[in-house]
JSON list of C-alpha atoms in Angstrom, two decimals:
[
{"chain": "A", "resi": 1001, "resn": "MET", "atom": "CA", "xyz": [0.08, 0.17, 0.06]},
{"chain": "A", "resi": 1002, "resn": "ASP", "atom": "CA", "xyz": [1.08, 4.32, -0.54]},
{"chain": "A", "resi": 1003, "resn": "ARG", "atom": "CA", "xyz": [0.14, 4.52, 3.36]},
{"chain": "A", "resi": 1004, "resn": "PRO", "atom": "CA", "xyz": [0.67, 2.85, 6.31]},
{"chain": "A", "resi": 1005, "resn": "VAL", "atom": "CA", "xyz": [-1.33, -0.04, 7.74]},
{"chain": "A", "resi": 1006, "resn": "THR", "atom": "CA", "xyz": [-3.89, 1.26, 10.41]},
{"chain": "A", "resi": 1007, "resn": "THR", "atom": "CA", "xyz": [-6.00, 0.30, 13.00]},
{"chain": "A", "resi": 1008, "resn": "LEU", "atom": "CA", "xyz": [-8.41, 2.16, 15.23]},
{"chain": "A", "resi": 1009, "resn": "PHE", "atom": "CA", "xyz": [-8.08, 1.85, 19.13]},
{"chain": "A", "resi": 1010, "resn": "MET", "atom": "CA", "xyz": [-10.19, 3.25, 20.95]},
{"chain": "A", "resi": 1011, "resn": "LEU", "atom": "CA", "xyz": [-11.60, 2.47, 24.21]},
{"chain": "A", "resi": 1012, "resn": "MET", "atom": "CA", "xyz": [-15.58, 2.80, 24.47]},
{"chain": "A", "resi": 1013, "resn": "SER", "atom": "CA", "xyz": [-18.79, 2.27, 26.78]},
{"chain": "A", "resi": 1014, "resn": "VAL", "atom": "CA", "xyz": [-21.19, -0.67, 25.86]},
{"chain": "A", "resi": 1015, "resn": "ASP", "atom": "CA", "xyz": [-23.31, 2.21, 24.14]},
{"chain": "A", "resi": 1016, "resn": "GLY", "atom": "CA", "xyz": [-20.12, 3.16, 21.90]},
{"chain": "A", "resi": 1017, "resn": "LYS", "atom": "CA", "xyz": [-19.58, 6.62, 23.46]},
{"chain": "A", "resi": 1018, "resn": "ILE", "atom": "CA", "xyz": [-15.57, 8.08, 23.50]},
{"chain": "A", "resi": 1019, "resn": "SER", "atom": "CA", "xyz": [-16.54, 10.51, 26.06]},
{"chain": "A", "resi": 1020, "resn": "THR", "atom": "CA", "xyz": [-18.62, 10.83, 29.11]},
{"chain": "A", "resi": 1021, "resn": "GLY", "atom": "CA", "xyz": [-20.54, 14.14, 27.64]},
{"chain": "A", "resi": 1022, "resn": "ALA", "atom": "CA", "xyz": [-20.45, 16.54, 25.31]},
{"chain": "A", "resi": 1023, "resn": "SER", "atom": "CA", "xyz": [-18.26, 19.51, 27.11]},
{"chain": "A", "resi": 1024, "resn": "ASP", "atom": "CA", "xyz": [-14.82, 19.68, 26.74]},
{"chain": "A", "resi": 1025, "resn": "ASP", "atom": "CA", "xyz": [-14.29, 19.45, 30.47]},
{"chain": "A", "resi": 1026, "resn": "LEU", "atom": "CA", "xyz": [-15.52, 15.44, 30.31]},
{"chain": "A", "resi": 1027, "resn": "ASP", "atom": "CA", "xyz": [-13.49, 12.67, 29.23]},
{"chain": "A", "resi": 1028, "resn": "VAL", "atom": "CA", "xyz": [-12.88, 9.56, 30.32]},
{"chain": "A", "resi": 1029, "resn": "ASP", "atom": "CA", "xyz": [-9.20, 9.63, 31.17]},
{"chain": "A", "resi": 1030, "resn": "LYS", "atom": "CA", "xyz": [-9.81, 11.87, 33.56]},
{"chain": "A", "resi": 1031, "resn": "ASP", "atom": "CA", "xyz": [-13.74, 10.05, 34.87]},
{"chain": "A", "resi": 1032, "resn": "PHE", "atom": "CA", "xyz": [-13.18, 6.75, 34.20]},
{"chain": "A", "resi": 1033, "resn": "PRO", "atom": "CA", "xyz": [-11.13, 6.63, 36.99]},
{"chain": "A", "resi": 1034, "resn": "GLN", "atom": "CA", "xyz": [-14.44, 8.15, 39.45]},
{"chain": "A", "resi": 1035, "resn": "ILE", "atom": "CA", "xyz": [-16.58, 5.32, 39.00]},
{"chain": "A", "resi": 1036, "resn": "ALA", "atom": "CA", "xyz": [-16.88, 2.67, 41.26]},
{"chain": "A", "resi": 1037, "resn": "GLY", "atom": "CA", "xyz": [-17.36, -0.62, 38.81]},
{"chain": "A", "resi": 1038, "resn": "VAL", "atom": "CA", "xyz": [-15.37, 1.23, 36.18]},
{"chain": "A", "resi": 1039, "resn": "ARG", "atom": "CA", "xyz": [-12.30, 1.94, 37.32]},
{"chain": "A", "resi": 1040, "resn": "GLU", "atom": "CA", "xyz": [-11.33, -0.98, 38.55]},
{"chain": "A", "resi": 1041, "resn": "GLY", "atom": "CA", "xyz": [-10.54, -2.84, 35.16]},
{"chain": "A", "resi": 1042, "resn": "LEU", "atom": "CA", "xyz": [-9.63, 0.31, 33.40]},
{"chain": "A", "resi": 1043, "resn": "HIS", "atom": "CA", "xyz": [-5.80, -0.14, 33.89]},
{"chain": "A", "resi": 1044, "resn": "GLN", "atom": "CA", "xyz": [-6.28, -3.23, 30.91]},
{"chain": "A", "resi": 1045, "resn": "TYR", "atom": "CA", "xyz": [-6.77, -0.32, 28.14]},
{"chain": "A", "resi": 1046, "resn": "TYR", "atom": "CA", "xyz": [-3.57, 1.66, 29.19]},
{"chain": "A", "resi": 1047, "resn": "GLU", "atom": "CA", "xyz": [-2.13, -1.99, 29.50]},
{"chain": "A", "resi": 1048, "resn": "ILE", "atom": "CA", "xyz": [-2.76, -2.93, 25.87]},
{"chain": "A", "resi": 1049, "resn": "GLU", "atom": "CA", "xyz": [-1.94, 0.86, 25.08]},
{"chain": "A", "resi": 1050, "resn": "GLN", "atom": "CA", "xyz": [1.65, 0.10, 25.39]},
{"chain": "A", "resi": 1051, "resn": "THR", "atom": "CA", "xyz": [1.39, -2.62, 23.09]},
{"chain": "A", "resi": 1052, "resn": "THR", "atom": "CA", "xyz": [0.33, -0.98, 19.59]},
{"chain": "A", "resi": 1053, "resn": "ASP", "atom": "CA", "xyz": [1.99, 0.51, 17.06]},
{"chain": "A", "resi": 1054, "resn": "LEU", "atom": "CA", "xyz": [5.20, 3.00, 17.26]},
{"chain": "A", "resi": 1055, "resn": "TRP", "atom": "CA", "xyz": [3.34, 5.64, 15.40]},
{"chain": "A", "resi": 1056, "resn": "THR", "atom": "CA", "xyz": [-0.18, 6.91, 16.51]},
{"chain": "A", "resi": 1057, "resn": "LEU", "atom": "CA", "xyz": [-2.36, 9.28, 15.23]},
{"chain": "A", "resi": 1058, "resn": "ASN", "atom": "CA", "xyz": [-4.29, 12.07, 17.10]},
{"chain": "A", "resi": 1059, "resn": "SER", "atom": "CA", "xyz": [-6.25, 15.32, 17.05]},
{"chain": "A", "resi": 1060, "resn": "GLY", "atom": "CA", "xyz": [-5.33, 18.50, 18.93]},
{"chain": "A", "resi": 1061, "resn": "ARG", "atom": "CA", "xyz": [-8.45, 18.78, 20.44]},
{"chain": "A", "resi": 1062, "resn": "VAL", "atom": "CA", "xyz": [-7.72, 15.20, 22.27]},
{"chain": "A", "resi": 1063, "resn": "GLN", "atom": "CA", "xyz": [-4.17, 16.23, 22.86]},
{"chain": "A", "resi": 1064, "resn": "ALA", "atom": "CA", "xyz": [-6.02, 19.52, 25.04]},
{"chain": "A", "resi": 1065, "resn": "LYS", "atom": "CA", "xyz": [-8.65, 17.81, 26.75]},
{"chain": "A", "resi": 1066, "resn": "ILE", "atom": "CA", "xyz": [-5.75, 15.60, 28.47]},
{"chain": "A", "resi": 1067, "resn": "GLY", "atom": "CA", "xyz": [-3.67, 18.89, 29.09]},
{"chain": "A", "resi": 1068, "resn": "VAL", "atom": "CA", "xyz": [-0.88, 19.47, 26.92]},
{"chain": "A", "resi": 1069, "resn": "ASN", "atom": "CA", "xyz": [-1.22, 22.89, 26.74]},
{"chain": "A", "resi": 1070, "resn": "THR", "atom": "CA", "xyz": [-0.47, 23.30, 30.28]},
{"chain": "A", "resi": 1071, "resn": "LYS", "atom": "CA", "xyz": [1.42, 20.20, 31.64]},
{"chain": "A", "resi": 1072, "resn": "GLU", "atom": "CA", "xyz": [4.72, 20.14, 32.72]},
{"chain": "A", "resi": 1073, "resn": "MET", "atom": "CA", "xyz": [7.34, 18.25, 30.16]},
{"chain": "A", "resi": 1074, "resn": "PRO", "atom": "CA", "xyz": [7.07, 14.67, 29.67]},
{"chain": "A", "resi": 1075, "resn": "ASN", "atom": "CA", "xyz": [9.53, 12.29, 29.23]},
{"chain": "A", "resi": 1076, "resn": "LYS", "atom": "CA", "xyz": [10.67, 10.94, 25.94]},
{"chain": "A", "resi": 1077, "resn": "THR", "atom": "CA", "xyz": [8.93, 7.71, 24.68]},
{"chain": "A", "resi": 1078, "resn": "PRO", "atom": "CA", "xyz": [9.96, 5.79, 21.88]},
{"chain": "A", "resi": 1079, "resn": "VAL", "atom": "CA", "xyz": [6.59, 6.61, 19.94]},
{"chain": "A", "resi": 1080, "resn": "SER", "atom": "CA", "xyz": [6.11, 8.73, 17.14]},
{"chain": "A", "resi": 1081, "resn": "PHE", "atom": "CA", "xyz": [3.07, 11.04, 16.73]},
{"chain": "A", "resi": 1082, "resn": "ALA", "atom": "CA", "xyz": [1.12, 12.79, 14.16]},
{"chain": "A", "resi": 1083, "resn": "ILE", "atom": "CA", "xyz": [-1.23, 15.03, 14.78]},
{"chain": "A", "resi": 1084, "resn": "ILE", "atom": "CA", "xyz": [-4.29, 16.58, 13.35]},
{"chain": "A", "resi": 1085, "resn": "ASP", "atom": "CA", "xyz": [-4.80, 20.05, 14.81]},
{"chain": "A", "resi": 1086, "resn": "ASN", "atom": "CA", "xyz": [-5.76, 23.93, 13.84]},
{"chain": "A", "resi": 1087, "resn": "ARG", "atom": "CA", "xyz": [-6.09, 25.85, 16.44]},
{"chain": "A", "resi": 1088, "resn": "HIS", "atom": "CA", "xyz": [-6.22, 23.52, 19.35]},
{"chain": "A", "resi": 1089, "resn": "LEU", "atom": "CA", "xyz": [-2.76, 23.31, 20.68]},
{"chain": "A", "resi": 1090, "resn": "ASN", "atom": "CA", "xyz": [-0.77, 25.96, 21.79]},
{"chain": "A", "resi": 1091, "resn": "GLY", "atom": "CA", "xyz": [3.29, 26.91, 21.66]},
{"chain": "A", "resi": 1092, "resn": "HIS", "atom": "CA", "xyz": [3.66, 24.52, 25.21]},
{"chain": "A", "resi": 1093, "resn": "GLY", "atom": "CA", "xyz": [1.62, 21.90, 24.12]},
{"chain": "A", "resi": 1094, "resn": "VAL", "atom": "CA", "xyz": [3.71, 21.83, 20.84]},
{"chain": "A", "resi": 1095, "resn": "ARG", "atom": "CA", "xyz": [6.71, 21.69, 23.03]},
{"chain": "A", "resi": 1096, "resn": "TYR", "atom": "CA", "xyz": [5.01, 19.05, 25.33]},
{"chain": "A", "resi": 1097, "resn": "LEU", "atom": "CA", "xyz": [4.85, 17.11, 22.38]},
{"chain": "A", "resi": 1098, "resn": "CYS", "atom": "CA", "xyz": [8.23, 17.04, 20.75]},
{"chain": "A", "resi": 1099, "resn": "ALA", "atom": "CA", "xyz": [9.18, 16.27, 24.80]},
{"chain": "A", "resi": 1100, "resn": "LEU", "atom": "CA", "xyz": [7.18, 13.33, 24.47]},
{"chain": "A", "resi": 1101, "resn": "SER", "atom": "CA", "xyz": [7.97, 11.98, 20.56]},
{"chain": "A", "resi": 1102, "resn": "LYS", "atom": "CA", "xyz": [10.49, 10.24, 18.67]},
{"chain": "A", "resi": 1103, "resn": "GLU", "atom": "CA", "xyz": [9.09, 11.90, 16.36]},
{"chain": "A", "resi": 1104, "resn": "LEU", "atom": "CA", "xyz": [6.20, 14.86, 16.00]},
{"chain": "A", "resi": 1105, "resn": "VAL", "atom": "CA", "xyz": [4.43, 15.56, 12.56]},
{"chain": "A", "resi": 1106, "resn": "LEU", "atom": "CA", "xyz": [2.08, 18.16, 12.37]},
{"chain": "A", "resi": 1107, "resn": "ILE", "atom": "CA", "xyz": [-0.97, 18.17, 9.81]},
{"chain": "A", "resi": 1108, "resn": "THR", "atom": "CA", "xyz": [-2.50, 21.15, 9.73]},
{"chain": "A", "resi": 1109, "resn": "SER", "atom": "CA", "xyz": [-4.71, 23.83, 7.76]},
{"chain": "A", "resi": 1110, "resn": "ASN", "atom": "CA", "xyz": [-3.35, 26.65, 9.63]},
{"chain": "A", "resi": 1111, "resn": "ARG", "atom": "CA", "xyz": [-0.55, 28.57, 8.50]},
{"chain": "A", "resi": 1112, "resn": "GLU", "atom": "CA", "xyz": [-0.51, 30.50, 11.82]},
{"chain": "A", "resi": 1113, "resn": "HIS", "atom": "CA", "xyz": [-0.43, 27.54, 13.54]},
{"chain": "A", "resi": 1114, "resn": "PRO", "atom": "CA", "xyz": [2.15, 27.91, 16.52]},
{"chain": "A", "resi": 1115, "resn": "ALA", "atom": "CA", "xyz": [4.05, 24.60, 14.78]},
{"chain": "A", "resi": 1116, "resn": "PHE", "atom": "CA", "xyz": [5.55, 26.79, 12.48]},
{"chain": "A", "resi": 1117, "resn": "SER", "atom": "CA", "xyz": [7.68, 28.94, 15.35]},
{"chain": "A", "resi": 1118, "resn": "ALA", "atom": "CA", "xyz": [8.90, 26.02, 17.32]},
{"chain": "A", "resi": 1119, "resn": "GLU", "atom": "CA", "xyz": [12.54, 25.54, 16.91]},
{"chain": "A", "resi": 1120, "resn": "GLU", "atom": "CA", "xyz": [12.90, 21.25, 18.09]},
{"chain": "A", "resi": 1121, "resn": "ASN", "atom": "CA", "xyz": [15.02, 19.23, 15.95]},
{"chain": "A", "resi": 1122, "resn": "ASN", "atom": "CA", "xyz": [12.11, 16.23, 15.77]},
{"chain": "A", "resi": 1123, "resn": "ILE", "atom": "CA", "xyz": [9.06, 18.42, 14.49]},
{"chain": "A", "resi": 1124, "resn": "HIS", "atom": "CA", "xyz": [7.83, 18.13, 10.90]},
{"chain": "A", "resi": 1125, "resn": "ILE", "atom": "CA", "xyz": [4.80, 19.92, 9.17]},
{"chain": "A", "resi": 1126, "resn": "ILE", "atom": "CA", "xyz": [2.59, 18.48, 6.64]},
{"chain": "A", "resi": 1127, "resn": "TYR", "atom": "CA", "xyz": [0.37, 21.83, 5.37]},
{"chain": "A", "resi": 1128, "resn": "GLN", "atom": "CA", "xyz": [-2.80, 21.03, 3.54]},
{"chain": "A", "resi": 1129, "resn": "GLU", "atom": "CA", "xyz": [-5.10, 24.29, 2.12]},
{"chain": "A", "resi": 1130, "resn": "LYS", "atom": "CA", "xyz": [-7.82, 21.55, 3.21]},
{"chain": "A", "resi": 1131, "resn": "LEU", "atom": "CA", "xyz": [-7.27, 18.78, 4.97]},
{"chain": "A", "resi": 1132, "resn": "SER", "atom": "CA", "xyz": [-6.51, 15.33, 3.03]},
{"chain": "A", "resi": 1133, "resn": "ALA", "atom": "CA", "xyz": [-6.59, 11.78, 5.12]},
{"chain": "A", "resi": 1134, "resn": "LYS", "atom": "CA", "xyz": [-5.31, 9.99, 2.68]},
{"chain": "A", "resi": 1135, "resn": "ASP", "atom": "CA", "xyz": [-2.54, 11.96, 1.43]},
{"chain": "A", "resi": 1136, "resn": "ALA", "atom": "CA", "xyz": [-1.38, 12.60, 4.69]},
{"chain": "A", "resi": 1137, "resn": "LEU", "atom": "CA", "xyz": [-1.01, 8.88, 5.56]},
{"chain": "A", "resi": 1138, "resn": "ALA", "atom": "CA", "xyz": [0.21, 8.64, 2.04]},
{"chain": "A", "resi": 1139, "resn": "ARG", "atom": "CA", "xyz": [3.27, 11.40, 3.70]},
{"chain": "A", "resi": 1140, "resn": "LEU", "atom": "CA", "xyz": [3.57, 9.52, 6.92]},
{"chain": "A", "resi": 1141, "resn": "LYS", "atom": "CA", "xyz": [4.84, 6.97, 4.71]},
{"chain": "A", "resi": 1142, "resn": "SER", "atom": "CA", "xyz": [6.57, 7.86, 2.41]},
{"chain": "A", "resi": 1143, "resn": "GLU", "atom": "CA", "xyz": [8.69, 10.68, 3.91]},
{"chain": "A", "resi": 1144, "resn": "TYR", "atom": "CA", "xyz": [8.81, 9.62, 7.55]},
{"chain": "A", "resi": 1145, "resn": "GLY", "atom": "CA", "xyz": [8.64, 5.97, 7.42]},
{"chain": "A", "resi": 1146, "resn": "CYS", "atom": "CA", "xyz": [5.48, 5.18, 8.69]},
{"chain": "A", "resi": 1147, "resn": "GLU", "atom": "CA", "xyz": [4.73, 1.34, 7.93]},
{"chain": "A", "resi": 1148, "resn": "ARG", "atom": "CA", "xyz": [2.04, 0.62, 11.11]},
{"chain": "A", "resi": 1149, "resn": "LEU", "atom": "CA", "xyz": [-0.29, 3.12, 12.29]},
{"chain": "A", "resi": 1150, "resn": "THR", "atom": "CA", "xyz": [-2.50, 3.38, 15.75]},
{"chain": "A", "resi": 1151, "resn": "ILE", "atom": "CA", "xyz": [-5.16, 6.30, 14.86]},
{"chain": "A", "resi": 1152, "resn": "GLN", "atom": "CA", "xyz": [-7.19, 7.14, 18.18]},
{"chain": "A", "resi": 1153, "resn": "THR", "atom": "CA", "xyz": [-8.87, 10.69, 16.99]},
{"chain": "A", "resi": 1154, "resn": "GLY", "atom": "CA", "xyz": [-12.13, 12.05, 18.09]},
{"chain": "A", "resi": 1155, "resn": "GLY", "atom": "CA", "xyz": [-15.64, 10.08, 16.12]},
{"chain": "A", "resi": 1156, "resn": "THR", "atom": "CA", "xyz": [-15.75, 12.89, 13.95]},
{"chain": "A", "resi": 1157, "resn": "LEU", "atom": "CA", "xyz": [-12.07, 12.13, 12.43]},
{"chain": "A", "resi": 1158, "resn": "ASN", "atom": "CA", "xyz": [-12.70, 8.74, 12.46]},
{"chain": "A", "resi": 1159, "resn": "GLY", "atom": "CA", "xyz": [-16.07, 9.78, 10.80]},
{"chain": "A", "resi": 1160, "resn": "LEU", "atom": "CA", "xyz": [-13.88, 10.79, 7.74]},
{"chain": "A", "resi": 1161, "resn": "PHE", "atom": "CA", "xyz": [-11.84, 7.94, 8.57]},
{"chain": "A", "resi": 1162, "resn": "LEU", "atom": "CA", "xyz": [-14.31, 5.58, 7.82]},
{"chain": "A", "resi": 1163, "resn": "ARG", "atom": "CA", "xyz": [-15.51, 7.30, 4.86]},
{"chain": "A", "resi": 1164, "resn": "GLU", "atom": "CA", "xyz": [-12.19, 7.05, 2.97]},
{"chain": "A", "resi": 1165, "resn": "LYS", "atom": "CA", "xyz": [-11.57, 3.64, 3.77]},
{"chain": "A", "resi": 1166, "resn": "LEU", "atom": "CA", "xyz": [-8.55, 4.14, 5.34]},
{"chain": "A", "resi": 1167, "resn": "PHE", "atom": "CA", "xyz": [-8.54, 1.88, 8.05]},
{"chain": "A", "resi": 1168, "resn": "ASP", "atom": "CA", "xyz": [-7.04, -1.71, 8.23]},
{"chain": "A", "resi": 1169, "resn": "TYR", "atom": "CA", "xyz": [-7.95, -3.03, 12.00]},
{"chain": "A", "resi": 1170, "resn": "VAL", "atom": "CA", "xyz": [-10.13, -2.27, 14.48]},
{"chain": "A", "resi": 1171, "resn": "ASP", "atom": "CA", "xyz": [-9.46, -2.89, 18.18]},
{"chain": "A", "resi": 1172, "resn": "ILE", "atom": "CA", "xyz": [-12.05, -2.09, 20.25]},
{"chain": "A", "resi": 1173, "resn": "VAL", "atom": "CA", "xyz": [-12.00, -2.18, 24.32]},
{"chain": "A", "resi": 1174, "resn": "VAL", "atom": "CA", "xyz": [-15.27, -1.48, 26.34]},
{"chain": "A", "resi": 1175, "resn": "ALA", "atom": "CA", "xyz": [-15.76, -0.55, 29.37]},
{"chain": "A", "resi": 1176, "resn": "PRO", "atom": "CA", "xyz": [-18.75, -1.74, 31.40]},
{"chain": "A", "resi": 1177, "resn": "VAL", "atom": "CA", "xyz": [-20.98, 1.30, 31.53]},
{"chain": "A", "resi": 1178, "resn": "LEU", "atom": "CA", "xyz": [-23.37, 2.88, 29.80]},
{"chain": "A", "resi": 1179, "resn": "ILE", "atom": "CA", "xyz": [-22.99, 6.69, 29.05]},
{"chain": "A", "resi": 1180, "resn": "GLY", "atom": "CA", "xyz": [-26.24, 7.85, 26.57]},
{"chain": "A", "resi": 1181, "resn": "GLY", "atom": "CA", "xyz": [-26.36, 11.18, 24.77]},
{"chain": "A", "resi": 1182, "resn": "LYS", "atom": "CA", "xyz": [-27.00, 12.20, 21.00]},
{"chain": "A", "resi": 1183, "resn": "ASP", "atom": "CA", "xyz": [-24.24, 15.02, 21.65]},
{"chain": "A", "resi": 1184, "resn": "THR", "atom": "CA", "xyz": [-21.74, 12.76, 23.07]},
{"chain": "A", "resi": 1185, "resn": "ALA", "atom": "CA", "xyz": [-19.20, 11.48, 20.80]},
{"chain": "A", "resi": 1186, "resn": "THR", "atom": "CA", "xyz": [-19.25, 8.09, 19.46]},
{"chain": "A", "resi": 1187, "resn": "LEU", "atom": "CA", "xyz": [-16.77, 6.14, 18.21]},
{"chain": "A", "resi": 1188, "resn": "ILE", "atom": "CA", "xyz": [-17.40, 7.14, 14.74]},
{"chain": "A", "resi": 1189, "resn": "ASP", "atom": "CA", "xyz": [-19.81, 10.53, 14.48]},
{"chain": "A", "resi": 1190, "resn": "GLY", "atom": "CA", "xyz": [-19.43, 12.53, 11.50]},
{"chain": "A", "resi": 1191, "resn": "ARG", "atom": "CA", "xyz": [-21.64, 13.47, 8.23]},
{"chain": "A", "resi": 1192, "resn": "SER", "atom": "CA", "xyz": [-24.74, 10.89, 7.86]},
{"chain": "A", "resi": 1193, "resn": "LEU", "atom": "CA", "xyz": [-26.07, 8.53, 5.13]},
{"chain": "A", "resi": 1194, "resn": "LEU", "atom": "CA", "xyz": [-28.99, 9.75, 2.98]},
{"chain": "A", "resi": 1195, "resn": "SER", "atom": "CA", "xyz": [-29.50, 7.21, 0.22]},
{"chain": "A", "resi": 1196, "resn": "LYS", "atom": "CA", "xyz": [-28.74, 3.56, -0.28]},
{"chain": "A", "resi": 1197, "resn": "GLN", "atom": "CA", "xyz": [-26.02, 4.32, -3.43]},
{"chain": "A", "resi": 1198, "resn": "GLU", "atom": "CA", "xyz": [-24.06, 5.34, -0.09]},
{"chain": "A", "resi": 1199, "resn": "LEU", "atom": "CA", "xyz": [-24.07, 1.74, 1.21]},
{"chain": "A", "resi": 1200, "resn": "SER", "atom": "CA", "xyz": [-20.73, 1.49, -0.33]},
{"chain": "A", "resi": 1201, "resn": "GLU", "atom": "CA", "xyz": [-18.89, 3.85, 2.59]},
{"chain": "A", "resi": 1202, "resn": "LEU", "atom": "CA", "xyz": [-20.05, 1.16, 5.57]},
{"chain": "A", "resi": 1203, "resn": "GLY", "atom": "CA", "xyz": [-17.24, -0.44, 7.28]},
{"chain": "A", "resi": 1204, "resn": "ALA", "atom": "CA", "xyz": [-18.16, -4.22, 7.34]},
{"chain": "A", "resi": 1205, "resn": "LEU", "atom": "CA", "xyz": [-15.82, -6.22, 9.36]},
{"chain": "A", "resi": 1206, "resn": "LYS", "atom": "CA", "xyz": [-14.45, -10.15, 10.37]},
{"chain": "A", "resi": 1207, "resn": "LEU", "atom": "CA", "xyz": [-14.03, -10.53, 14.04]},
{"chain": "A", "resi": 1208, "resn": "ARG", "atom": "CA", "xyz": [-10.33, -11.88, 14.73]},
{"chain": "A", "resi": 1209, "resn": "GLU", "atom": "CA", "xyz": [-10.23, -11.80, 18.21]},
{"chain": "A", "resi": 1210, "resn": "CYS", "atom": "CA", "xyz": [-12.86, -11.73, 21.12]},
{"chain": "A", "resi": 1211, "resn": "VAL", "atom": "CA", "xyz": [-11.43, -11.52, 25.08]},
{"chain": "A", "resi": 1212, "resn": "VAL", "atom": "CA", "xyz": [-12.92, -11.11, 28.19]},
{"chain": "A", "resi": 1213, "resn": "LEU", "atom": "CA", "xyz": [-11.25, -9.16, 30.18]},
{"chain": "A", "resi": 1214, "resn": "GLU", "atom": "CA", "xyz": [-11.44, -8.73, 34.35]},
{"chain": "A", "resi": 1215, "resn": "ASN", "atom": "CA", "xyz": [-13.81, -6.61, 35.68]},
{"chain": "A", "resi": 1216, "resn": "SER", "atom": "CA", "xyz": [-16.15, -7.30, 32.98]},
{"chain": "A", "resi": 1217, "resn": "TYR", "atom": "CA", "xyz": [-14.69, -5.41, 30.18]},
{"chain": "A", "resi": 1218, "resn": "LEU", "atom": "CA", "xyz": [-14.43, -6.95, 26.48]},
{"chain": "A", "resi": 1219, "resn": "ARG", "atom": "CA", "xyz": [-11.52, -6.68, 24.08]},
{"chain": "A", "resi": 1220, "resn": "LEU", "atom": "CA", "xyz": [-12.86, -7.02, 20.17]},
{"chain": "A", "resi": 1221, "resn": "ARG", "atom": "CA", "xyz": [-10.86, -7.16, 17.42]},
{"chain": "A", "resi": 1222, "resn": "TYR", "atom": "CA", "xyz": [-11.35, -6.93, 14.11]},
{"chain": "A", "resi": 1223, "resn": "GLN", "atom": "CA", "xyz": [-10.43, -6.35, 10.50]},
{"chain": "A", "resi": 1224, "resn": "VAL", "atom": "CA", "xyz": [-12.26, -4.53, 8.04]},
{"chain": "A", "resi": 1225, "resn": "ILE", "atom": "CA", "xyz": [-13.18, -6.11, 4.87]},
{"chain": "A", "resi": 1226, "resn": "SER", "atom": "CA", "xyz": [-15.09, -3.49, 3.23]}
]
């Protein structure tokens, strides 16, 4: 392929939610540890996350929600990050991600993004007038040697990747909780289909593994077949 092999890796509730609510103040990383019946098995998700690819793709919004714009600088990891962002990261957030990453590739349509002012030697910028996920993935492979990529973005970007047929595998950890709320982000959001002629845009899956984890958690692993 002219792009990396991709895996969508996410933590979600039984009803498919990837956040605890519609506000950026609500987040599963912050909130699940507070919920009895959920917090006990949460560590399994983070343990599995440590075994994912050495390239990961996130959004600036997700990174801002977990506090990179204000956190103290982290230790370096062997993981390289690709971040899609136009306006959520500030200068500190960019420097934080540079400190965290082996290589940081910032994908943006904002010519004024603070990443352009970063002086770190491990930051690279893919500028696009309009976001093209397909082109960005192709450049990650051809220019930066990314062969396998774990995708952990929000529901809207996940929807874009789905419609453009850019998922190869899906790896989901299901937490034993129901969240609800029509405005709460789900695993796949974005544009809804409007006609039967668009059914080819669905992502049919073949189950590869179903693992019953501790404390009522599940791990579901699929291959995308269409």
